[in-house]
Coordinates of C-alpha atoms and ligand atoms in Angstrom, one line a residue:
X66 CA 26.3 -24.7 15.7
X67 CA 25.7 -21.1 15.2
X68 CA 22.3 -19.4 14.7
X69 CA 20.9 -19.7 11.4
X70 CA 21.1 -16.2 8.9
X71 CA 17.6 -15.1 9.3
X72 CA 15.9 -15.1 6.0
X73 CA 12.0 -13.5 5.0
X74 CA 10.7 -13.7 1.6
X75 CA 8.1 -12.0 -0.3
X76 CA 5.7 -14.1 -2.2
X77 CA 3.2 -13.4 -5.2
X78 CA 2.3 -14.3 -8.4
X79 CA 4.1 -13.1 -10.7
X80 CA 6.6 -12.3 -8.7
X81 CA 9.7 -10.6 -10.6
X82 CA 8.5 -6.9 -10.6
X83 CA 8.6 -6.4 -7.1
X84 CA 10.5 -3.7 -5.4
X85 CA 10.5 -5.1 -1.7
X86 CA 14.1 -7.1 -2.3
X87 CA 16.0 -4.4 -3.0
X88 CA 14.4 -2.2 -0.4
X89 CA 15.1 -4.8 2.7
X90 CA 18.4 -5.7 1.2
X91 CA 19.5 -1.4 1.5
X92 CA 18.2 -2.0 4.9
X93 CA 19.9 -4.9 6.1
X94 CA 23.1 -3.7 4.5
X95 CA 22.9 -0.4 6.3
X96 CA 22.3 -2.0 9.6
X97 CA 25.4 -4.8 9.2
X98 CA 22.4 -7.9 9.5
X99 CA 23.6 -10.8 7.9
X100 CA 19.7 -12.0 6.8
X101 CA 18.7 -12.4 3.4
X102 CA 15.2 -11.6 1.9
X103 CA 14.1 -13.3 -1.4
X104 CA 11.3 -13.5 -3.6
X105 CA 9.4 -17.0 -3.9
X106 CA 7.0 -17.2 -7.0
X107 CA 3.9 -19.1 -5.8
X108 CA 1.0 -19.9 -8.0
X109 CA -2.8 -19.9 -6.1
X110 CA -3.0 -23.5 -5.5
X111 CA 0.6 -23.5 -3.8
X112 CA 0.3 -20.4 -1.2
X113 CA -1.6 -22.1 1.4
X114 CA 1.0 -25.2 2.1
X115 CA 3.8 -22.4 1.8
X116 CA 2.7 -20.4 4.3
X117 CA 1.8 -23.5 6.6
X118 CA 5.8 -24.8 6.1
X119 CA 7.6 -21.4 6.2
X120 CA 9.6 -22.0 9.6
X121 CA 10.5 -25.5 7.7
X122 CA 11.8 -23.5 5.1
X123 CA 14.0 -21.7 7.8
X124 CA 11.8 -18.3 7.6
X125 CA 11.4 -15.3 10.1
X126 CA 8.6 -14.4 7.9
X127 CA 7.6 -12.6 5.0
X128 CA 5.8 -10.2 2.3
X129 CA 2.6 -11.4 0.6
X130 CA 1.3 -9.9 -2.2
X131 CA -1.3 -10.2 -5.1
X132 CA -3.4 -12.4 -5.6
X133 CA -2.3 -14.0 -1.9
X134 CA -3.5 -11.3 0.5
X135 CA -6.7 -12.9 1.6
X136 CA -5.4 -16.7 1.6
X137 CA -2.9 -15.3 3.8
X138 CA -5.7 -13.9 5.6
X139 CA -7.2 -17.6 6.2
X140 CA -4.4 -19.2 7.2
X141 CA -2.7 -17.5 9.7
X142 CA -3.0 -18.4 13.3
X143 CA -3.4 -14.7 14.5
X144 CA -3.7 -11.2 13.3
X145 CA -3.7 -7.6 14.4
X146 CA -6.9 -5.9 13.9
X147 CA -5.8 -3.8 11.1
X148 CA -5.6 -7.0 8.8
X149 CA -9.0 -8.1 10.6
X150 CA -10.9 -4.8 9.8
X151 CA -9.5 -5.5 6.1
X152 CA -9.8 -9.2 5.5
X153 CA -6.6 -9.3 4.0
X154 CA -2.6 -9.9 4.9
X155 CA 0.5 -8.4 3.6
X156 CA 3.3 -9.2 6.1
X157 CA 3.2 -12.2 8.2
X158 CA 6.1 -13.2 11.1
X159 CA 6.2 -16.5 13.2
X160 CA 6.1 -15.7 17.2
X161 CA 6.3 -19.3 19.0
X162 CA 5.5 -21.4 16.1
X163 CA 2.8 -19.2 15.4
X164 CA 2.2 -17.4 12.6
X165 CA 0.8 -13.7 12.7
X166 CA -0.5 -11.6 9.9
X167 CA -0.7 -8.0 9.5
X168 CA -1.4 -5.6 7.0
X169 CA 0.5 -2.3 6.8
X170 CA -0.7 -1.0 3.8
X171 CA -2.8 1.5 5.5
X172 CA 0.1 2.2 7.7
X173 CA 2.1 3.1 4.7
X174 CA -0.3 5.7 3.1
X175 CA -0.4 7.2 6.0
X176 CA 3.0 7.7 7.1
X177 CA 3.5 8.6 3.2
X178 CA 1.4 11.8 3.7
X179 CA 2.3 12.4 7.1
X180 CA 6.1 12.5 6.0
X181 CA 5.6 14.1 2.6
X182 CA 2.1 16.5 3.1
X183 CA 1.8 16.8 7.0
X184 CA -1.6 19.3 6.3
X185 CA -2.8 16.6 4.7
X186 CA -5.4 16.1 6.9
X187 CA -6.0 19.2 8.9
X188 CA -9.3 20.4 10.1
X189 CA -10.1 22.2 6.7
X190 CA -9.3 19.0 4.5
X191 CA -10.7 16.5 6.8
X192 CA -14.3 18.8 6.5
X193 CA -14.4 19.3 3.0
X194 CA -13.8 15.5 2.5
X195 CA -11.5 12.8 0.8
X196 CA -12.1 11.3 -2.6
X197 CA -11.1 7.7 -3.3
X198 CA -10.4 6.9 -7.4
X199 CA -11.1 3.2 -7.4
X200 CA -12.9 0.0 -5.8
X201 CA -10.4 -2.8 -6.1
X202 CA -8.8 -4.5 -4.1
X203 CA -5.7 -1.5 -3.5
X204 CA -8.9 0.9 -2.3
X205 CA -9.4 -0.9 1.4
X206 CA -6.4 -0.2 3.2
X207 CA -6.7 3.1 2.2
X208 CA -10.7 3.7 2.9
X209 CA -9.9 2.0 6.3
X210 CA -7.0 4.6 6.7
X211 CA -9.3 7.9 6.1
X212 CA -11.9 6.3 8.1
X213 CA -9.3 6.5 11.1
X214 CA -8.1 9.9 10.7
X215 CA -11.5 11.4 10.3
X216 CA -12.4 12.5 7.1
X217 CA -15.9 14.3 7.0
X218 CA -17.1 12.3 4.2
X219 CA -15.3 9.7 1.9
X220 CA -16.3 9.5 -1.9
X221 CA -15.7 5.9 -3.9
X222 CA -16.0 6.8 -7.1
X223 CA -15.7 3.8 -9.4
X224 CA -16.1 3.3 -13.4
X225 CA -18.5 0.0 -12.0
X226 CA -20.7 2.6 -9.3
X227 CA -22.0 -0.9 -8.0
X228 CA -18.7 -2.0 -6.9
X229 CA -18.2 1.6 -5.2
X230 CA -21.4 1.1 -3.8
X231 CA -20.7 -2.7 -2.5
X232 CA -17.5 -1.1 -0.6
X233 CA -18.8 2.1 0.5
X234 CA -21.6 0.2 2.1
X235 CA -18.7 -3.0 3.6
X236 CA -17.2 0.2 5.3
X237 CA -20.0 2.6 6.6
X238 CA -19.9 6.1 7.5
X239 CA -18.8 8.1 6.4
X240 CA -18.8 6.5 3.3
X241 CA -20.4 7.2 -0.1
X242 CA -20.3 5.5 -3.6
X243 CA -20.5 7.1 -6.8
X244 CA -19.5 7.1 -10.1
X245 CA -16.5 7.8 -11.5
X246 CA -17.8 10.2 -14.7
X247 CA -20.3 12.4 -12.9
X248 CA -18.6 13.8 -9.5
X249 CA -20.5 16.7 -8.0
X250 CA -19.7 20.4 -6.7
X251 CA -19.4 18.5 -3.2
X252 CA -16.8 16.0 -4.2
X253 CA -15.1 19.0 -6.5
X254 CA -14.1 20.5 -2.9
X255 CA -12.6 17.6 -1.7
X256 CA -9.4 18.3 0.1
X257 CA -7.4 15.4 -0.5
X258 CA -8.0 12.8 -3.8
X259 CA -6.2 9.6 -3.9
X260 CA -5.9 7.3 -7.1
X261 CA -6.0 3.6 -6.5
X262 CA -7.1 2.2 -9.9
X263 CA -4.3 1.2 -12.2
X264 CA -5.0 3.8 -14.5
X265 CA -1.3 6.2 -15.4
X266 CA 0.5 3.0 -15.0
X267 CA 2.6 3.2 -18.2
X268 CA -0.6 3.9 -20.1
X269 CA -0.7 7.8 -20.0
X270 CA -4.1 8.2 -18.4
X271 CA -5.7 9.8 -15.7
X272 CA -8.3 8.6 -13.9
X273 CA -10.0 12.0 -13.7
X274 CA -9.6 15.5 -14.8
X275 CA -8.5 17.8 -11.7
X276 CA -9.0 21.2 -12.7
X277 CA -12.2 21.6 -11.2
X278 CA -11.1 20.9 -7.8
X279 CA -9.9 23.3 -5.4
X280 CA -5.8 24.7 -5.5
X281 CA -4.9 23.5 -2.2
X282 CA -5.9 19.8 -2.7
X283 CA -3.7 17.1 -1.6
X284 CA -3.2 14.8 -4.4
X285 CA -2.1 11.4 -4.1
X286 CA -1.1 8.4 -6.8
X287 CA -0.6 5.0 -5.0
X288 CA 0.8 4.1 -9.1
X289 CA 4.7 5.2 -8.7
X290 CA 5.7 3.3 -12.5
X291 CA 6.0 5.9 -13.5
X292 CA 6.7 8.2 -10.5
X293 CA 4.9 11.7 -12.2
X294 CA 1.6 10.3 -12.8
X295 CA -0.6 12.0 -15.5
X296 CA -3.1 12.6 -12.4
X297 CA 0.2 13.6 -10.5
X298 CA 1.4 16.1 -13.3
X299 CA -1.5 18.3 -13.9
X300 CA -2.0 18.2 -10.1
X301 CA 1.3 20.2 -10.3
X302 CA 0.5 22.3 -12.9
X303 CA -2.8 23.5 -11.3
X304 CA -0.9 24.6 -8.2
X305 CA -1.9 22.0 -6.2
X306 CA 0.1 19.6 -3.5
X307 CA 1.4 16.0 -5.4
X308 CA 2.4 12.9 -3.3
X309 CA 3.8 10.1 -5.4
X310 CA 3.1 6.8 -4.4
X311 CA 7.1 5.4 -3.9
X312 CA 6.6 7.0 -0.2
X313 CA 3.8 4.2 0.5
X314 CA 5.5 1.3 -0.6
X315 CA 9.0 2.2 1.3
X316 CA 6.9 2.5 4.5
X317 CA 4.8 -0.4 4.2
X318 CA 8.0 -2.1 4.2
X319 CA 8.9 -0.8 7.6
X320 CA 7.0 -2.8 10.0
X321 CA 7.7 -5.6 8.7
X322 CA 11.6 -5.4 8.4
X323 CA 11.0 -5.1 12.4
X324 CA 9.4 -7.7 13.1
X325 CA 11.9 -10.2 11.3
X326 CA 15.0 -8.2 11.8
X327 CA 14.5 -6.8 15.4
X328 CA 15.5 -3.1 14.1
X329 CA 13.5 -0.3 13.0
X330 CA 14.6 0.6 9.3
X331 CA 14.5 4.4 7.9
X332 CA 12.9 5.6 4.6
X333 CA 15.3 7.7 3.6
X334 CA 16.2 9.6 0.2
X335 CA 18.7 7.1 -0.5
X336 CA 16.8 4.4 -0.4
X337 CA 14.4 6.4 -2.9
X338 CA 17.2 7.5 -5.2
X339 CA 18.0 3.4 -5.4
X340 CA 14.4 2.4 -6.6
X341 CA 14.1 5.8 -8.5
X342 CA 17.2 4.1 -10.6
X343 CA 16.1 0.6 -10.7
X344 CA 12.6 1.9 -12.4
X345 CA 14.3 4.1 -14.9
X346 CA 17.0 0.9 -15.7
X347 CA 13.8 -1.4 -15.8
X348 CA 11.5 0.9 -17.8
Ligands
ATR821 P1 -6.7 -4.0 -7.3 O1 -7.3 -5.1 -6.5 O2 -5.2 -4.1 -7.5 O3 -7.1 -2.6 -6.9 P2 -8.7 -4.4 -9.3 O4 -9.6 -5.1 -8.3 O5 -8.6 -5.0 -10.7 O6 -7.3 -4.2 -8.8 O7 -9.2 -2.9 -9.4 C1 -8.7 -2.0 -10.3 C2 -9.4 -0.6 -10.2 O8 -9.0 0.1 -11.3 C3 -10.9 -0.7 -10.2 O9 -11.4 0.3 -9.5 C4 -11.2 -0.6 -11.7 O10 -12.5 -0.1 -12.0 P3 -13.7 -1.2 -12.3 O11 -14.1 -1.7 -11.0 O12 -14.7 -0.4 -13.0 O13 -13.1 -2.2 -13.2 C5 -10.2 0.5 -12.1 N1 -9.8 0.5 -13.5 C6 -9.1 -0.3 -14.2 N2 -9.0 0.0 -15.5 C7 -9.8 1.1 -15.6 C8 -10.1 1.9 -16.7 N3 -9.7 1.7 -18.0 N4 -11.0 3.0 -16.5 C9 -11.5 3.2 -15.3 N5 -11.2 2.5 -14.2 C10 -10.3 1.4 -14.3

């Protein structure tokens, strides 16, 4: 008998919006692996017997996303510190009938910024600060990943200042929370701003007005539906350095396809140009 076609998944709930299919798909094409990578729609009260059976189900391993990424968290068997310091899983492989869980959000924004802004965190920027927009659940990777590359100071500011608060203080130094509608000349010089609130998701808002900040700030939009934010368009218009968020999702991907697949994929414009198309089909 031959060996079996290896086969990961991506699980949430709902399920049918995701992107990850057709990104692992490119990549196994390119790279002549006959695998397969499907979506499985679990609700809450499922995820924690799938995960326990996935090598039943003949699975390398797999994607989790919302609202799974903590209950993956709690049922793994081991996981790398990253998804320890964040209390929450994203990709998850088995390794002698034991399953591991990482998270490679964080790995994604970064290599996002490094790829698309490399001054993105040069002495300057990482003095004058970063501002986080958002306190939800799509802000901790990201705080975690600032934290790492040495940012002078890290504003959360959140519409609910408590939650900002709550995380800033979960975190530590050199963290701060504040509120969303009253950011100071401090947080004005900022020298990167990322938006992790749902806000310019279809809806046509920003989550805050730029044109007090300085020209040379890096501006980032973890939302890429649609891939010009309105925090991402006058960021442009001002002058100042836009990253869209597609970047961050293609490389969180790339860990993962490793793991499962044994080769190390590329994000490549390509691969961008596919998604770009499936968005505008989908819109
Ligand atoms: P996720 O876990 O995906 O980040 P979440 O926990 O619902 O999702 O968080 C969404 C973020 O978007 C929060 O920071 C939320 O602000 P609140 O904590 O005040 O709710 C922010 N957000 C959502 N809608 C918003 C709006 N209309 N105005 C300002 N902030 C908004």
């Amino acid at each position: 008998m031959g060996e079996r076609q290896p086969k990961a998944f991506v699980t949430g709930w709902p399920i049918d919006q995701s992107l990850s299919p057709l990104i692992h798909r490119y990549w196994l094409s390119e790279h002549g692996i006959d695998g397969d990578y499907v979506k499985h729609a679990c609700p809450p009260e499922k995820i924690k017997d799938f995960l326990s059976l996935i090598a039943d189900h003949h699975f390398v391993g797999g994607n989790v996303t919302l609202p799974h990424k903590e209950t993956a968290f709690g049922v793994v068997d081991h996981k790398t510190k990253t998804a320890e310091a964040l209390g929450a899983v994203n990709t998850v492989w088995l390794d002698d009938n034991n399953l591991w869980g990482d998270n490679t959000d964080g790995y994604g924004f970064l290599a996002n910024l490094d790829e698309n802004s490399p001054d993105w965190d040069d002495q300057d920027r990482l003095k004058r600060g970063a501002l986080v927009l958002g306190a939800g659940g799509a802000a901790r990777a990201i705080i975690h990943s600032l934290q790492s590359r040495g940012f002078s100071t890290i504003w959360i500011a959140n519409r609910t200042v408590e939650r900002a608060e709550k995380l800033a203080q979960e975190f530590g130094e050199p963290c701060r929370g504040i509120s969303m509608d009253n950011l100071t000349a401090d947080v004005h010089k900022a020298g990167f701003v990322v938006n992790t609130t749902s806000l310019g998701m279809g809806d046509g808002l920003s989550p805050t007005d730029l044109s007090s900040f300085q020209v040379d700030t890096v501006v980032n939009d973890i939302v890429y539906k649609p891939l010009v934010t309105p925090l991402l368009a006058q960021a442009k218009t001002l002058g100042m350095m836009p990253v869209d968020g597609l970047g961050m999702l293609m490389h969180q991907a790339v860990p993962g396809f490793q793991r499962w697949f044994g080769v190390r994929p590329e994000v490549t414009a390509t691969l961008k140009a596919l998604l770009l198309d499936h968005i505008e089909m989908n819109r």
